[in-house]
Amino acid sequence: MLKQPANIIKNTAVVEHETKEFTDLLPPFLLQNNNDLFSKFNQLEFDEAKNLFEPSDTPFSSLLSGSMMNRSYNRYSNIFPFDRNRIKLPVVEDKKTKFSDYINASSINLEDQQYIAAQGPLSNTINDFWQMVYDNSLSDNNTYHSVIIMLTPLLENSIERCTCYWPMEKDSEILLAQRSTNTKYKFELKLRNLTKKYVKDGGFTHSQLLLTPYIPEDKDNASENAYPSKIIHHLYFARWNDFSQPTNLDDLYNLINYTHSLHKVKDFSEKRIFIPFIKKKQSLPLFIHCSAGVGRTGTFITLHYLLNYLKQFKDNYYSLKYLLNNKSPNTNNDTDPIYETIKKLRSQRARMVQDFSQFCCIYKLLCKVLIEKIKLQPQNFN
């Protein structure tokens, strides 16, 4: 079992100084003390350890991911995607070549929202990463732009956490050669930095990249027009070290809101009190990575998903009040949507939200956002 952190403050609410005057209005899951939260995090760790030690033919198997053939494609020796929902590179199956379709990335589905959680690219997986992005950015409606969220500095304490895998400066360009000729697409990719700006209110750098199929002149280019160029929005948030929460939660919140403005997400079109009607709308997956693709990545996905859900109720605080206080027919006062969301994440990629401080910061930020909503329309929560 986990050892309780020495600096934990016992029997205090998630955000003690903020919650006192809103105790009757906030949902129960945000009024838990730190001991409660530690017990829940400990339970997540226990359940995951039990799953990972199960026989290899279970849904939590990662035999292929950790095989000798794919070892050089993993940044860490203990962080693998599950075989059942790993992202596969677009290769043509050929038993003779035994070419691997492996990349350390997982498909994550949270009901109405799709994500791809990946490790930070290595120098030998840069091309694979962009091939994955291109393959998962194709849609019938080419107006959808892909968004990549990078949540790690390149170096931390002189240790590489992620290689520089994109052209950082405006107008710079790189050519991405294929790992093998056995890929589904008969072209290489060019990546060009169109624009670059620093977003001060969030502390991140936004680069707009153009990912273009490239067919050398000596090859048949008849199919070139069949594969369009793709606009990729790359958000580089370097103010977050491994095994920790961000130094400024406001920056993280602004990054999430900025992501919402760029990324096409499914919306809750009808604001009903109990269960929102989810309007079916295509959206591309959101690409998230840190270094291992689990701790900071899982924290961001949890917050992005839950804050997007709350965002749909911005004009209907009566519905929001019922939703947040767990008064729908399908919930009860013991429901903790943060805990349940992380459980879903860990069933799709191990060690998501890896550190207790990351676990706590999700509660802190969600609590802060809800209090601000209550302050804006207090009469609707009385």
GROMACS .gro file of C-alpha atoms in nm:
model
  382
    1MET     CA    1   0.000   0.000   0.000
    2LEU     CA    2   0.107   0.359  -0.052
    3LYS     CA    3   0.270   0.554   0.227
    4GLN     CA    4   0.077   0.867   0.311
    5PRO     CA    5   0.269   1.184   0.213
    6ALA     CA    6   0.432   1.353   0.512
    7ASN     CA    7   0.298   1.696   0.421
    8ILE     CA    8  -0.067   1.593   0.392
    9ILE     CA    9  -0.305   1.807   0.599
   10LYS     CA   10  -0.556   1.582   0.769
   11ASN     CA   11  -0.929   1.642   0.777
   12THR     CA   12  -0.931   1.947   0.554
   13ALA     CA   13  -1.144   2.004   0.247
   14VAL     CA   14  -0.990   2.010  -0.099
   15VAL     CA   15  -0.977   2.390  -0.103
   16GLU     CA   16  -1.041   2.476   0.261
   17HIS     CA   17  -1.023   2.856   0.245
   18GLU     CA   18  -1.257   2.868  -0.056
   19THR     CA   19  -1.520   2.609   0.031
   20LYS     CA   20  -1.646   2.720   0.373
   21GLU     CA   21  -1.910   2.965   0.251
   22PHE     CA   22  -2.016   2.731  -0.031
   23THR     CA   23  -2.045   2.407   0.167
   24ASP     CA   24  -2.419   2.379   0.109
   25LEU     CA   25  -2.387   2.445  -0.264
   26LEU     CA   26  -2.090   2.235  -0.370
   27PRO     CA   27  -2.133   1.867  -0.458
   28PRO     CA   28  -2.020   1.618  -0.192
   29PHE     CA   29  -1.725   1.489  -0.392
   30LEU     CA   30  -1.558   1.831  -0.365
   31LEU     CA   31  -1.601   1.846   0.013
   32GLN     CA   32  -1.384   1.544   0.084
   33ASN     CA   33  -1.084   1.587   0.311
   34ASN     CA   34  -0.733   1.487   0.214
   35ASN     CA   35  -0.755   1.156   0.398
   36ASP     CA   36  -1.059   1.068   0.187
   37LEU     CA   37  -0.873   1.157  -0.131
   38PHE     CA   38  -0.568   0.959  -0.030
   39SER     CA   39  -0.784   0.653   0.036
   40LYS     CA   40  -0.938   0.684  -0.309
   41PHE     CA   41  -0.602   0.725  -0.479
   42ASN     CA   42  -0.472   0.426  -0.285
   43GLN     CA   43  -0.769   0.223  -0.408
   44LEU     CA   44  -0.692   0.319  -0.768
   45GLU     CA   45  -0.333   0.202  -0.719
   46PHE     CA   46  -0.442  -0.125  -0.559
   47ASP     CA   47  -0.696  -0.207  -0.830
   48GLU     CA   48  -0.449  -0.130  -1.106
   49ALA     CA   49  -0.172  -0.342  -0.952
   50LYS     CA   50  -0.415  -0.633  -0.933
   51ASN     CA   51  -0.511  -0.591  -1.299
   52LEU     CA   52  -0.152  -0.566  -1.420
   53PHE     CA   53  -0.055  -0.887  -1.243
   54GLU     CA   54  -0.337  -1.083  -1.403
   55PRO     CA   55  -0.257  -1.349  -1.670
   56SER     CA   56  -0.133  -1.218  -2.002
   57ASP     CA   57  -0.451  -1.298  -2.196
   58THR     CA   58  -0.660  -1.040  -2.007
   59PRO     CA   59  -0.769  -0.696  -2.138
   60PHE     CA   60  -0.468  -0.551  -1.953
   61SER     CA   61  -0.208  -0.748  -2.147
   62SER     CA   62   0.082  -0.556  -2.300
   63LEU     CA   63   0.290  -0.848  -2.427
   64LEU     CA   64   0.334  -0.708  -2.776
   65SER     CA   65   0.405  -0.358  -2.649
   66GLY     CA   66   0.684  -0.480  -2.423
   67SER     CA   67   0.833  -0.732  -2.666
   68MET     CA   68   1.201  -0.730  -2.767
   69MET     CA   69   1.106  -0.619  -3.119
   70ASN     CA   70   0.945  -0.301  -2.987
   71ARG     CA   71   1.172  -0.228  -2.692
   72SER     CA   72   1.364   0.050  -2.868
   73TYR     CA   73   1.038   0.236  -2.935
   74ASN     CA   74   0.955   0.277  -2.564
   75ARG     CA   75   1.090   0.569  -2.365
   76TYR     CA   76   1.048   0.388  -2.033
   77SER     CA   77   1.080   0.017  -1.958
   78ASN     CA   78   0.761   0.001  -1.750
   79ILE     CA   79   0.512   0.217  -1.943
   80PHE     CA   80   0.332   0.036  -2.225
   81PRO     CA   81  -0.007   0.065  -2.394
   82PHE     CA   82  -0.246  -0.225  -2.357
   83ASP     CA   83  -0.243  -0.448  -2.664
   84ARG     CA   84  -0.620  -0.426  -2.711
   85ASN     CA   85  -0.642  -0.047  -2.760
   86ARG     CA   86  -0.294   0.052  -2.873
   87ILE     CA   87  -0.268   0.280  -3.173
   88LYS     CA   88  -0.141   0.095  -3.480
   89LEU     CA   89   0.071   0.258  -3.747
   90PRO     CA   90  -0.071   0.236  -4.101
   91VAL     CA   91   0.131  -0.057  -4.234
   92VAL     CA   92   0.055  -0.334  -4.481
   93GLU     CA   93   0.062  -0.670  -4.306
   94ASP     CA   94   0.346  -0.886  -4.431
   95LYS     CA   95   0.460  -1.192  -4.237
   96LYS     CA   96   0.791  -1.200  -4.422
   97THR     CA   97   0.909  -0.850  -4.330
   98LYS     CA   98   0.770  -0.865  -3.974
   99PHE     CA   99   0.750  -0.486  -3.981
  100SER     CA  100   0.612  -0.353  -3.656
  101ASP     CA  101   0.304  -0.131  -3.651
  102TYR     CA  102   0.388  -0.036  -3.294
  103ILE     CA  103   0.394   0.307  -3.134
  104ASN     CA  104   0.362   0.379  -2.762
  105ALA     CA  105   0.019   0.540  -2.776
  106SER     CA  106  -0.329   0.444  -2.661
  107SER     CA  107  -0.676   0.518  -2.790
  108ILE     CA  108  -0.880   0.671  -2.506
  109ASN     CA  109  -1.258   0.694  -2.522
  110LEU     CA  110  -1.467   0.880  -2.267
  111GLU     CA  111  -1.821   0.848  -2.402
  112ASP     CA  112  -1.851   1.157  -2.622
  113GLN     CA  113  -1.482   1.247  -2.647
  114GLN     CA  114  -1.184   1.069  -2.801
  115TYR     CA  115  -0.818   1.115  -2.710
  116ILE     CA  116  -0.487   0.964  -2.809
  117ALA     CA  117  -0.249   0.944  -2.512
  118ALA     CA  118   0.114   0.898  -2.614
  119GLN     CA  119   0.465   0.903  -2.476
  120GLY     CA  120   0.691   1.191  -2.572
  121PRO     CA  121   0.856   1.099  -2.904
  122LEU     CA  122   1.209   0.957  -2.908
  123SER     CA  123   1.455   1.050  -3.181
  124ASN     CA  124   1.377   0.719  -3.355
  125THR     CA  125   0.997   0.760  -3.331
  126ILE     CA  126   0.952   1.116  -3.461
  127ASN     CA  127   0.839   0.998  -3.804
  128ASP     CA  128   0.612   0.736  -3.650
  129PHE     CA  129   0.449   0.999  -3.430
  130TRP     CA  130   0.363   1.223  -3.724
  131GLN     CA  131   0.244   0.927  -3.931
  132MET     CA  132   0.009   0.845  -3.644
  133VAL     CA  133  -0.112   1.206  -3.628
  134TYR     CA  134  -0.178   1.218  -4.000
  135ASP     CA  135  -0.354   0.881  -4.008
  136ASN     CA  136  -0.584   0.986  -3.723
  137SER     CA  137  -0.650   1.334  -3.861
  138LEU     CA  138  -0.833   1.228  -4.175
  139SER     CA  139  -1.205   1.304  -4.180
  140ASP     CA  140  -1.481   1.354  -4.431
  141ASN     CA  141  -1.497   1.718  -4.331
  142ASN     CA  142  -1.153   1.869  -4.384
  143THR     CA  143  -1.239   2.173  -4.172
  144TYR     CA  144  -1.153   1.977  -3.859
  145HIS     CA  145  -0.806   2.065  -3.735
  146SER     CA  146  -0.601   1.839  -3.513
  147VAL     CA  147  -0.463   1.960  -3.182
  148ILE     CA  148  -0.155   1.828  -3.002
  149ILE     CA  149  -0.102   1.915  -2.635
  150MET     CA  150   0.258   1.876  -2.516
  151LEU     CA  151   0.277   1.882  -2.135
  152THR     CA  152   0.647   1.841  -2.066
  153PRO     CA  153   0.966   2.042  -2.105
  154LEU     CA  154   1.218   1.890  -2.345
  155LEU     CA  155   1.472   1.865  -2.064
  156GLU     CA  156   1.420   1.832  -1.691
  157ASN     CA  157   1.720   1.824  -1.457
  158SER     CA  158   1.940   1.766  -1.763
  159ILE     CA  159   1.740   1.454  -1.853
  160GLU     CA  160   1.559   1.436  -2.186
  161ARG     CA  161   1.185   1.403  -2.130
  162CYS     CA  162   1.092   1.443  -2.496
  163THR     CA  163   1.290   1.497  -2.813
  164CYS     CA  164   1.221   1.806  -3.023
  165TYR     CA  165   0.996   1.652  -3.286
  166TRP     CA  166   0.852   1.959  -3.463
  167PRO     CA  167   1.005   2.262  -3.642
  168MET     CA  168   1.007   2.517  -3.360
  169GLU     CA  169   1.071   2.836  -3.557
  170LYS     CA  170   0.832   3.009  -3.796
  171ASP     CA  171   0.883   2.909  -4.163
  172SER     CA  172   1.115   2.620  -4.071
  173GLU     CA  173   1.043   2.280  -4.222
  174ILE     CA  174   1.139   1.914  -4.180
  175LEU     CA  175   1.094   1.609  -4.402
  176LEU     CA  176   0.964   1.298  -4.230
  177ALA     CA  177   1.086   0.978  -4.393
  178GLN     CA  178   0.891   0.659  -4.340
  179ARG     CA  179   1.033   0.395  -4.107
  180SER     CA  180   0.974   0.134  -4.378
  181THR     CA  181   0.851   0.106  -4.735
  182ASN     CA  182   0.586  -0.128  -4.601
  183THR     CA  183   0.350   0.153  -4.500
  184LYS     CA  184  -0.003   0.192  -4.630
  185TYR     CA  185   0.068   0.537  -4.771
  186LYS     CA  186   0.308   0.573  -5.063
  187PHE     CA  187   0.434   0.913  -4.961
  188GLU     CA  188   0.649   1.084  -4.703
  189LEU     CA  189   0.539   1.380  -4.496
  190LYS     CA  190   0.660   1.739  -4.482
  191LEU     CA  191   0.603   1.945  -4.171
  192ARG     CA  192   0.620   2.324  -4.184
  193ASN     CA  193   0.579   2.581  -3.907
  194LEU     CA  194   0.334   2.842  -4.038
  195THR     CA  195   0.295   3.060  -3.730
  196LYS     CA  196   0.426   3.072  -3.376
  197LYS     CA  197   0.309   3.276  -3.079
  198TYR     CA  198   0.350   3.273  -2.704
  199VAL     CA  199   0.021   3.283  -2.513
  200LYS     CA  200   0.104   3.472  -2.196
  201ASP     CA  201  -0.233   3.404  -2.032
  202GLY     CA  202  -0.157   3.034  -2.003
  203GLY     CA  203   0.219   3.018  -2.035
  204PHE     CA  204   0.238   2.806  -2.349
  205THR     CA  205   0.353   2.835  -2.710
  206HIS     CA  206   0.104   2.785  -2.993
  207SER     CA  207   0.252   2.677  -3.326
  208GLN     CA  208   0.035   2.624  -3.631
  209LEU     CA  209   0.188   2.348  -3.840
  210LEU     CA  210   0.115   2.225  -4.192
  211LEU     CA  211   0.148   1.848  -4.241
  212THR     CA  212   0.169   1.773  -4.614
  213PRO     CA  213   0.203   1.447  -4.811
  214TYR     CA  214   0.522   1.453  -5.016
  215ILE     CA  215   0.585   1.227  -5.315
  216PRO     CA  216   0.932   1.244  -5.473
  217GLU     CA  217   0.940   1.325  -5.844
  218ASP     CA  218   1.068   0.981  -5.937
  219LYS     CA  219   0.760   0.812  -5.793
  220ASP     CA  220   0.407   0.780  -5.923
  221ASN     CA  221   0.220   1.081  -5.786
  222ALA     CA  222  -0.123   0.985  -5.915
  223SER     CA  223  -0.257   0.946  -5.563
  224GLU     CA  224  -0.111   1.266  -5.421
  225ASN     CA  225  -0.434   1.463  -5.441
  226ALA     CA  226  -0.620   1.187  -5.257
  227TYR     CA  227  -0.444   1.280  -4.934
  228PRO     CA  228  -0.494   1.640  -4.823
  229SER     CA  229  -0.262   1.854  -4.619
  230LYS     CA  230  -0.362   1.892  -4.256
  231ILE     CA  231  -0.343   2.189  -4.023
  232ILE     CA  232  -0.206   2.087  -3.683
  233HIS     CA  233  -0.223   2.312  -3.377
  234HIS     CA  234   0.068   2.236  -3.143
  235LEU     CA  235   0.043   2.370  -2.787
  236TYR     CA  236   0.368   2.345  -2.591
  237PHE     CA  237   0.315   2.378  -2.215
  238ALA     CA  238   0.655   2.345  -2.045
  239ARG     CA  239   0.560   2.465  -1.694
  240TRP     CA  240   0.486   2.122  -1.555
  241ASN     CA  241   0.752   1.887  -1.421
  242ASP     CA  242   0.715   1.511  -1.391
  243PHE     CA  243   0.537   1.365  -1.085
  244SER     CA  244   0.390   1.699  -0.984
  245GLN     CA  245   0.105   1.941  -1.041
  246PRO     CA  246   0.152   2.259  -1.247
  247THR     CA  247   0.312   2.554  -1.071
  248ASN     CA  248   0.007   2.763  -1.166
  249LEU     CA  249  -0.336   2.600  -1.192
  250ASP     CA  250  -0.475   2.909  -1.365
  251ASP     CA  251  -0.232   2.848  -1.651
  252LEU     CA  252  -0.357   2.490  -1.685
  253TYR     CA  253  -0.719   2.607  -1.683
  254ASN     CA  254  -0.645   2.867  -1.952
  255LEU     CA  255  -0.469   2.602  -2.160
  256ILE     CA  256  -0.775   2.378  -2.140
  257ASN     CA  257  -1.006   2.663  -2.242
  258TYR     CA  258  -0.775   2.752  -2.529
  259THR     CA  259  -0.784   2.390  -2.641
  260HIS     CA  260  -1.164   2.400  -2.643
  261SER     CA  261  -1.152   2.700  -2.876
  262LEU     CA  262  -0.936   2.513  -3.127
  263HIS     CA  263  -1.067   2.161  -3.112
  264LYS     CA  264  -1.398   2.045  -3.254
  265VAL     CA  265  -1.572   1.864  -2.971
  266LYS     CA  266  -1.911   1.707  -2.944
  267ASP     CA  267  -2.161   1.925  -2.769
  268PHE     CA  268  -2.457   1.871  -2.541
  269SER     CA  269  -2.717   2.049  -2.751
  270GLU     CA  270  -3.018   2.024  -2.522
  271LYS     CA  271  -2.974   2.129  -2.161
  272ARG     CA  272  -3.198   1.893  -1.969
  273ILE     CA  273  -3.201   1.875  -1.593
  274PHE     CA  274  -3.115   1.509  -1.559
  275ILE     CA  275  -2.950   1.360  -1.866
  276PRO     CA  276  -2.824   1.580  -2.149
  277PHE     CA  277  -2.899   1.476  -2.503
  278ILE     CA  278  -2.567   1.428  -2.677
  279LYS     CA  279  -2.576   1.558  -3.029
  280LYS     CA  280  -2.385   1.326  -3.262
  281LYS     CA  281  -2.109   1.527  -3.421
  282GLN     CA  282  -1.784   1.399  -3.566
  283SER     CA  283  -1.468   1.515  -3.399
  284LEU     CA  284  -1.104   1.425  -3.433
  285PRO     CA  285  -0.920   1.280  -3.135
  286LEU     CA  286  -0.719   1.516  -2.923
  287PHE     CA  287  -0.350   1.417  -2.908
  288ILE     CA  288  -0.201   1.446  -2.558
  289HIS     CA  289   0.149   1.360  -2.445
  290CYS     CA  290   0.394   1.436  -2.167
  291SER     CA  291   0.705   1.222  -2.122
  292ALA     CA  292   0.561   0.880  -2.038
  293GLY     CA  293   0.211   0.973  -2.148
  294VAL     CA  294   0.040   0.883  -1.820
  295GLY     CA  295   0.074   1.127  -1.526
  296ARG     CA  296   0.036   1.475  -1.668
  297THR     CA  297  -0.145   1.334  -1.972
  298GLY     CA  298  -0.407   1.162  -1.756
  299THR     CA  299  -0.450   1.473  -1.542
  300PHE     CA  300  -0.510   1.692  -1.846
  301ILE     CA  301  -0.755   1.448  -2.006
  302THR     CA  302  -0.958   1.418  -1.685
  303LEU     CA  303  -0.987   1.795  -1.649
  304HIS     CA  304  -1.048   1.856  -2.019
  305TYR     CA  305  -1.330   1.602  -2.024
  306LEU     CA  306  -1.505   1.717  -1.706
  307LEU     CA  307  -1.464   2.089  -1.773
  308ASN     CA  308  -1.599   2.043  -2.125
  309TYR     CA  309  -1.901   1.869  -1.975
  310LEU     CA  310  -1.963   2.157  -1.737
  311LYS     CA  311  -1.907   2.411  -2.012
  312GLN     CA  312  -2.220   2.291  -2.189
  313PHE     CA  313  -2.434   2.419  -1.901
  314LYS     CA  314  -2.305   2.775  -1.895
  315ASP     CA  315  -2.649   2.917  -1.980
  316ASN     CA  316  -2.853   2.686  -1.762
  317TYR     CA  317  -2.740   2.703  -1.401
  318TYR     CA  318  -3.054   2.531  -1.276
  319SER     CA  319  -2.958   2.219  -1.468
  320LEU     CA  320  -2.600   2.258  -1.353
  321LYS     CA  321  -2.707   2.269  -0.991
  322TYR     CA  322  -2.896   1.942  -1.022
  323LEU     CA  323  -2.614   1.779  -1.213
  324LEU     CA  324  -2.339   1.880  -0.972
  325ASN     CA  325  -2.531   1.781  -0.663
  326ASN     CA  326  -2.586   1.434  -0.805
  327LYS     CA  327  -2.966   1.456  -0.797
  328SER     CA  328  -3.029   1.286  -1.128
  329PRO     CA  329  -3.211   0.949  -1.132
  330ASN     CA  330  -2.889   0.772  -1.230
  331THR     CA  331  -2.662   0.912  -0.957
  332ASN     CA  332  -2.646   0.940  -0.581
  333ASN     CA  333  -2.469   1.156  -0.326
  334ASP     CA  334  -2.170   0.921  -0.318
  335THR     CA  335  -2.090   0.971  -0.686
  336ASP     CA  336  -1.743   1.109  -0.754
  337PRO     CA  337  -1.709   1.188  -1.127
  338ILE     CA  338  -1.336   1.260  -1.093
  339TYR     CA  339  -1.262   0.921  -0.940
  340GLU     CA  340  -1.486   0.742  -1.189
  341THR     CA  341  -1.326   0.921  -1.486
  342ILE     CA  342  -0.976   0.823  -1.373
  343LYS     CA  343  -1.091   0.463  -1.329
  344LYS     CA  344  -1.206   0.467  -1.691
  345LEU     CA  345  -0.873   0.615  -1.800
  346ARG     CA  346  -0.673   0.351  -1.615
  347SER     CA  347  -0.877   0.078  -1.779
  348GLN     CA  348  -0.743   0.210  -2.112
  349ARG     CA  349  -0.385   0.308  -2.023
  350ALA     CA  350  -0.196   0.218  -1.706
  351ARG     CA  351  -0.089   0.474  -1.444
  352MET     CA  352  -0.301   0.759  -1.576
  353VAL     CA  353  -0.288   1.042  -1.317
  354GLN     CA  354   0.024   0.885  -1.173
  355ASP     CA  355   0.093   1.102  -0.869
  356PHE     CA  356  -0.119   1.191  -0.564
  357SER     CA  357  -0.048   1.563  -0.610
  358GLN     CA  358  -0.185   1.538  -0.965
  359PHE     CA  359  -0.493   1.359  -0.831
  360CYS     CA  360  -0.553   1.640  -0.578
  361CYS     CA  361  -0.501   1.921  -0.829
  362ILE     CA  362  -0.794   1.791  -1.036
  363TYR     CA  363  -1.025   1.837  -0.737
  364LYS     CA  364  -0.876   2.178  -0.659
  365LEU     CA  365  -0.921   2.315  -1.008
  366LEU     CA  366  -1.271   2.177  -1.057
  367CYS     CA  367  -1.372   2.316  -0.719
  368LYS     CA  368  -1.235   2.658  -0.813
  369VAL     CA  369  -1.424   2.660  -1.143
  370LEU     CA  370  -1.754   2.563  -0.981
  371ILE     CA  371  -1.720   2.829  -0.712
  372GLU     CA  372  -1.670   3.092  -0.982
  373LYS     CA  373  -1.988   2.971  -1.155
  374ILE     CA  374  -2.179   2.996  -0.829
  375LYS     CA  375  -2.049   3.349  -0.767
  376LEU     CA  376  -2.169   3.459  -1.111
  377GLN     CA  377  -2.525   3.337  -1.056
  378PRO     CA  378  -2.569   3.280  -0.680
  379GLN     CA  379  -2.948   3.312  -0.693
  380ASN     CA  380  -2.969   2.998  -0.907
  381PHE     CA  381  -2.795   2.785  -0.646
  382ASN     CA  382  -2.994   2.883  -0.338
   0.00000   0.00000   0.00000
